[in-house]
PDB file of C-alpha atoms in Angstrom:
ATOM      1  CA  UNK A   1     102.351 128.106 102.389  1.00 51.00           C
ATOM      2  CA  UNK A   2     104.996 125.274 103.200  1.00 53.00           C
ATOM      3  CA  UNK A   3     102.263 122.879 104.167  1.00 53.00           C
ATOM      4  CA  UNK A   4     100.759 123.316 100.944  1.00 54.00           C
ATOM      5  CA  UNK A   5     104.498 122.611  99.586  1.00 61.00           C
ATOM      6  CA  UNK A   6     104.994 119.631 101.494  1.00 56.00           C
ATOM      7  CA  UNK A   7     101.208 117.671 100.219  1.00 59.00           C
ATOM      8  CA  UNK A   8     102.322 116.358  97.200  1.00 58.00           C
ATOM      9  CA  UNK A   9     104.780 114.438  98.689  1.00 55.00           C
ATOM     10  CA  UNK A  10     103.119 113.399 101.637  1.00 53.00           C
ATOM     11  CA  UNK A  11     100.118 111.914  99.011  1.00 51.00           C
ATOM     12  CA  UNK A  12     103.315 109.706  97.240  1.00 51.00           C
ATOM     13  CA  UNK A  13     104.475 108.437 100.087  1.00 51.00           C
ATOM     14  CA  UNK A  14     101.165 107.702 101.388  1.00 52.00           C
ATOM     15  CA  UNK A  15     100.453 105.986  98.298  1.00 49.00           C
ATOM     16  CA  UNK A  16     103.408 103.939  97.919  1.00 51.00           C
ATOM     17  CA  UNK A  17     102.694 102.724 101.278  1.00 51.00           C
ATOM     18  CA  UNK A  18      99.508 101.430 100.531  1.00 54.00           C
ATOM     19  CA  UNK A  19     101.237  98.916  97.738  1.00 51.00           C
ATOM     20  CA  UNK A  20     104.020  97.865  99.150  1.00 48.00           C
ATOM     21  CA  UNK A  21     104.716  94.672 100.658  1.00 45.00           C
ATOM     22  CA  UNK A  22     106.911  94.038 103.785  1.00 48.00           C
ATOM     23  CA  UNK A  23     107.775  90.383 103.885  1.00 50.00           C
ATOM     24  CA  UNK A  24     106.947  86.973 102.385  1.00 52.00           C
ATOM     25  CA  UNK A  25     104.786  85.232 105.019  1.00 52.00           C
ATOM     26  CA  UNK A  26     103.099  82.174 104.413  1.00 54.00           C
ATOM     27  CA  UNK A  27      99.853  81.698 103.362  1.00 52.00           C
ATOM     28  CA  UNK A  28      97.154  80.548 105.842  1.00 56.00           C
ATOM     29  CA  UNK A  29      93.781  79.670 105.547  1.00 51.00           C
ATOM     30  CA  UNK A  30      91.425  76.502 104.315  1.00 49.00           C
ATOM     31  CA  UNK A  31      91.473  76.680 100.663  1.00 45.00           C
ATOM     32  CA  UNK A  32      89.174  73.267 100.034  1.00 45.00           C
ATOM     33  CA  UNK A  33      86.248  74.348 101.478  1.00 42.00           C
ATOM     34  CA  UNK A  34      85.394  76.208  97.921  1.00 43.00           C
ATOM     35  CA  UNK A  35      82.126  75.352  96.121  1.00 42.00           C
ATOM     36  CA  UNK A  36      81.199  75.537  92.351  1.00 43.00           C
ATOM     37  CA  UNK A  37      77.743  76.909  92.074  1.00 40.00           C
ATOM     38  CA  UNK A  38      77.071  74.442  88.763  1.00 41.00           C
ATOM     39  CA  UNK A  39      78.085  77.587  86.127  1.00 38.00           C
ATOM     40  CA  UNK A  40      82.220  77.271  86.563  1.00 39.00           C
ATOM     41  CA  UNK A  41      81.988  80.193  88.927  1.00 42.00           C
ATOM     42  CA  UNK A  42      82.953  79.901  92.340  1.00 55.00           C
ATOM     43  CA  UNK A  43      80.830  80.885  94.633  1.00 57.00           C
ATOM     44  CA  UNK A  44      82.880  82.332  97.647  1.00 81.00           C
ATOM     45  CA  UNK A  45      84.522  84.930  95.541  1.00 90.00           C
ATOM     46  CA  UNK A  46      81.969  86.112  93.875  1.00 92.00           C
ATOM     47  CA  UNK A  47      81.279  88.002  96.691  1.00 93.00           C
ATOM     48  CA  UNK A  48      84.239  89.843  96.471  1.00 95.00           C
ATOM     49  CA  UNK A  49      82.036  91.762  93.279  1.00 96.00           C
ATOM     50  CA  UNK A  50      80.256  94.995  92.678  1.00 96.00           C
ATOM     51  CA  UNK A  51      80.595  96.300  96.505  1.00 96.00           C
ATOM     52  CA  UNK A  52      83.208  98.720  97.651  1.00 96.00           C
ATOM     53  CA  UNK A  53      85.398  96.925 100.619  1.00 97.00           C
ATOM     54  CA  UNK A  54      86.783  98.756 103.221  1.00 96.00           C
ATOM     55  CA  UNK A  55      90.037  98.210 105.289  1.00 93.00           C
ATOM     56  CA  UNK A  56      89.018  97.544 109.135  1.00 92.00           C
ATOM     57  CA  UNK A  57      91.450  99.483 110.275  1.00 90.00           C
ATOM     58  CA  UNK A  58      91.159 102.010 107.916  1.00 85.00           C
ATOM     59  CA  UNK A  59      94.824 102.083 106.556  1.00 84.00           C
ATOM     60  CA  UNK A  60      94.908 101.082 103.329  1.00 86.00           C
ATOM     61  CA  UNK A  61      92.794 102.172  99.855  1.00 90.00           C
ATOM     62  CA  UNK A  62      89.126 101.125  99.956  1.00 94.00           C
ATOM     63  CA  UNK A  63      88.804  98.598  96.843  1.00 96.00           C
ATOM     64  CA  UNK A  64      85.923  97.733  94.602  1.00 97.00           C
ATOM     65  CA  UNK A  65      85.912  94.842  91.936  1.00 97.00           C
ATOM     66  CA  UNK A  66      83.754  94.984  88.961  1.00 97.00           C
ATOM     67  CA  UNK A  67      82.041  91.759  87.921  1.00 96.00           C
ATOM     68  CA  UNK A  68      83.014  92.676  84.164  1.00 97.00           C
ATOM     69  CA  UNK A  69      87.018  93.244  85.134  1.00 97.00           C
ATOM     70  CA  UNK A  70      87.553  96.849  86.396  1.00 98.00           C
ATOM     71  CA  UNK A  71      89.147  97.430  89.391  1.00 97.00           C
ATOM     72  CA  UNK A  72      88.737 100.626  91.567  1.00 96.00           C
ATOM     73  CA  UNK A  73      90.240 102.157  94.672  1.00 94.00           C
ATOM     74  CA  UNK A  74      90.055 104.750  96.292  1.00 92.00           C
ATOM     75  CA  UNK A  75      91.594 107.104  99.447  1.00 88.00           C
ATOM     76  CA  UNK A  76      90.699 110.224 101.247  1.00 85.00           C
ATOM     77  CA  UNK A  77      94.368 111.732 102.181  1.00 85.00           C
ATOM     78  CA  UNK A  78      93.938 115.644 103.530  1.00 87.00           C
ATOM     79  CA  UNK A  79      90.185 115.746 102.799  1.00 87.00           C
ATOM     80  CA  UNK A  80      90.659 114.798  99.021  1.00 88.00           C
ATOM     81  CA  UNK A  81      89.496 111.829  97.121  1.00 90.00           C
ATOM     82  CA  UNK A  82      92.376 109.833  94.923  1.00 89.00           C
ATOM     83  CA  UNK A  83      91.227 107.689  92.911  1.00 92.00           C
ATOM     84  CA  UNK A  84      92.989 105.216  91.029  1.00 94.00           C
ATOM     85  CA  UNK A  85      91.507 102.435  88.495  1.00 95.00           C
ATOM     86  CA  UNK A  86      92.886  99.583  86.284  1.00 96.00           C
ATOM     87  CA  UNK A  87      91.974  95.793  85.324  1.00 97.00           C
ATOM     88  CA  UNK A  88      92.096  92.782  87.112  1.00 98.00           C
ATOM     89  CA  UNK A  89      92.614  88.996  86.277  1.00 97.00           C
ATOM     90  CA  UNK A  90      92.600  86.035  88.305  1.00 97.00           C
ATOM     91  CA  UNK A  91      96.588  84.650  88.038  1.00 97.00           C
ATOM     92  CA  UNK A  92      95.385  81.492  89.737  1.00 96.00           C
ATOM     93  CA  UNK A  93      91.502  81.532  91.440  1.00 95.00           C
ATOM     94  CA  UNK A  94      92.440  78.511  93.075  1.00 94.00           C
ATOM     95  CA  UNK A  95      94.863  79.689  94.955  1.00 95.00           C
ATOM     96  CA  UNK A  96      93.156  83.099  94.966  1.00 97.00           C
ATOM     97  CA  UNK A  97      95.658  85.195  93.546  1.00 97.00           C
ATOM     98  CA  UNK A  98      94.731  88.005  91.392  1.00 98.00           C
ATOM     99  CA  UNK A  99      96.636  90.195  89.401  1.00 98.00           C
ATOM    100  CA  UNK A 100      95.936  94.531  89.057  1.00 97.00           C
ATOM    101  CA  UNK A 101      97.222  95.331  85.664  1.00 96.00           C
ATOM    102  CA  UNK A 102      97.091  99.269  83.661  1.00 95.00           C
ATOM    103  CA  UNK A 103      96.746 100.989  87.546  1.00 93.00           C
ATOM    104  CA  UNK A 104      96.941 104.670  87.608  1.00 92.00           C
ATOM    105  CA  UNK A 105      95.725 107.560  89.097  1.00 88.00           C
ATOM    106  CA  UNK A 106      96.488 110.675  90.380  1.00 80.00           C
ATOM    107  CA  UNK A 107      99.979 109.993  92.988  1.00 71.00           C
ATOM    108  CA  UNK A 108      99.696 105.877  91.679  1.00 80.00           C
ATOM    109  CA  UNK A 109     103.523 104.764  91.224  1.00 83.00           C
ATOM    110  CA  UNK A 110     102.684 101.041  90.664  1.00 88.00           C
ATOM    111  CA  UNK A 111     101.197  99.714  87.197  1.00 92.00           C
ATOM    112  CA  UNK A 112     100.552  96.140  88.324  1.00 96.00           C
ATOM    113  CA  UNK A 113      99.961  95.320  91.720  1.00 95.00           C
ATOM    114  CA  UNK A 114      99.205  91.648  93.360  1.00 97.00           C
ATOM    115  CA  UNK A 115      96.746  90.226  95.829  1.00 97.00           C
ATOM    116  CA  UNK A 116      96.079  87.017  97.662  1.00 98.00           C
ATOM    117  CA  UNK A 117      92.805  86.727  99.273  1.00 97.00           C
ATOM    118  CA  UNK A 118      92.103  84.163 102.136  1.00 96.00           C
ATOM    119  CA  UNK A 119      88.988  83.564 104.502  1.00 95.00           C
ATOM    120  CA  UNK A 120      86.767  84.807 101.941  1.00 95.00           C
ATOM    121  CA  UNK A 121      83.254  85.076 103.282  1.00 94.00           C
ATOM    122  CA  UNK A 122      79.858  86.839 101.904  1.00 93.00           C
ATOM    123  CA  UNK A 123      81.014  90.032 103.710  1.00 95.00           C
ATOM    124  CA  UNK A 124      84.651  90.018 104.650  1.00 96.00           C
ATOM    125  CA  UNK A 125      88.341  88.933 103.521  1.00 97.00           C
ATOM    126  CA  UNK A 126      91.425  88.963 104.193  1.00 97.00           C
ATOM    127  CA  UNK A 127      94.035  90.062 101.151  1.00 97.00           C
ATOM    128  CA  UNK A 128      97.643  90.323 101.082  1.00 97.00           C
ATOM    129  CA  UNK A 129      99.321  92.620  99.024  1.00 95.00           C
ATOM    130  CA  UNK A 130     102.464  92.477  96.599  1.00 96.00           C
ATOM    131  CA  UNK A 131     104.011  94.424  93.784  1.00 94.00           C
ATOM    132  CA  UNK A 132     106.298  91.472  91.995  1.00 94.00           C
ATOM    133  CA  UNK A 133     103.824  88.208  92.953  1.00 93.00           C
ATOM    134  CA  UNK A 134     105.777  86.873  94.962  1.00 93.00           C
ATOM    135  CA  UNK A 135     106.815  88.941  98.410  1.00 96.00           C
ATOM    136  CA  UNK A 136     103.520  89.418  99.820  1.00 97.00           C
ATOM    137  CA  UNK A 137     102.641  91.526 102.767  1.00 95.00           C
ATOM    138  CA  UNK A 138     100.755  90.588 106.163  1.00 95.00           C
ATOM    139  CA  UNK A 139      97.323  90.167 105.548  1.00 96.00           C
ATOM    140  CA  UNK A 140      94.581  92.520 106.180  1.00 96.00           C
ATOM    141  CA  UNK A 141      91.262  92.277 107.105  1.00 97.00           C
ATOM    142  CA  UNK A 142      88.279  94.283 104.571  1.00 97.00           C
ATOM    143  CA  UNK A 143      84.863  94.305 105.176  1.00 96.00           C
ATOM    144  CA  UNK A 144      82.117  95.403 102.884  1.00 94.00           C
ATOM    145  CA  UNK A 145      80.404  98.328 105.351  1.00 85.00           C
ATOM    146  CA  UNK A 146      82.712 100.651 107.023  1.00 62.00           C
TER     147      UNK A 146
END
């Protein structure tokens, strides 16, 4: 009965984990190599799309953007789904820096949440993670099968 007791917390600080950034490390990667497909929409990251994307390593949320500005994740922790959703924007798509805004979910402590994508290709990226835009974390790789 004191496992049982002991869950919730273990599902916050799993949670907050997931979000939080560890230190500000530069960004990396070829950012000129971009192409417009003719419509204004850039055709790397619209792969990023309407597929669920899965940490490599399996550490952090699995993460699903919606084409129309919905933004999903999603982890099992103990055999149970939590499931969190919100909005995102593009803060600056040049540099590739999106912004999570309205997150919440069962165990979600953080509203808006930050990510910077780099070596975006038509089935993997790597993303870093922050929580004030700034401070970002070490990047990690997601591909879109698990």
């Amino acid at each position: 009965m004191k496992n049982l007791k002991l869950t919730p917390y273990l599902l916050l600080a799993f949670l907050m984990f997931t979000v939080s950034s560890c230190d500000n490390e530069p960004l990396e990667g070829d950012f000129n190599n971009t192409t417009n497909n003719g419509n204004g929409t850039n055709t790397e990251l619209s792969s990023l799309f309407d597929k669920w994307w899965y940490d490599s390593e399996d550490f952090t949320a699995d993460i699903y953007f919606h084409s129309n500005g919905m933004y999903e994740q999603k982890v099992t922790l103990l055999g149970n789904e939590v499931i969190s959703t919100g909005d995102w924007i593009w803060v600056n798509e040049s540099e590739r820096v999106m912004k999570i805004e309205n997150l919440g979910g069962s165990g979600q402590v953080a509203t808006d949440i930050w990510f910077r994508f780099s070596d975006v290709q038509e089935s993997s990226f790597n993303i870093e993670q922050s929580q004030n835009g700034t401070s970002y974390s070490v990047p990690r790789l997601y591909l879109d099968t698990e």
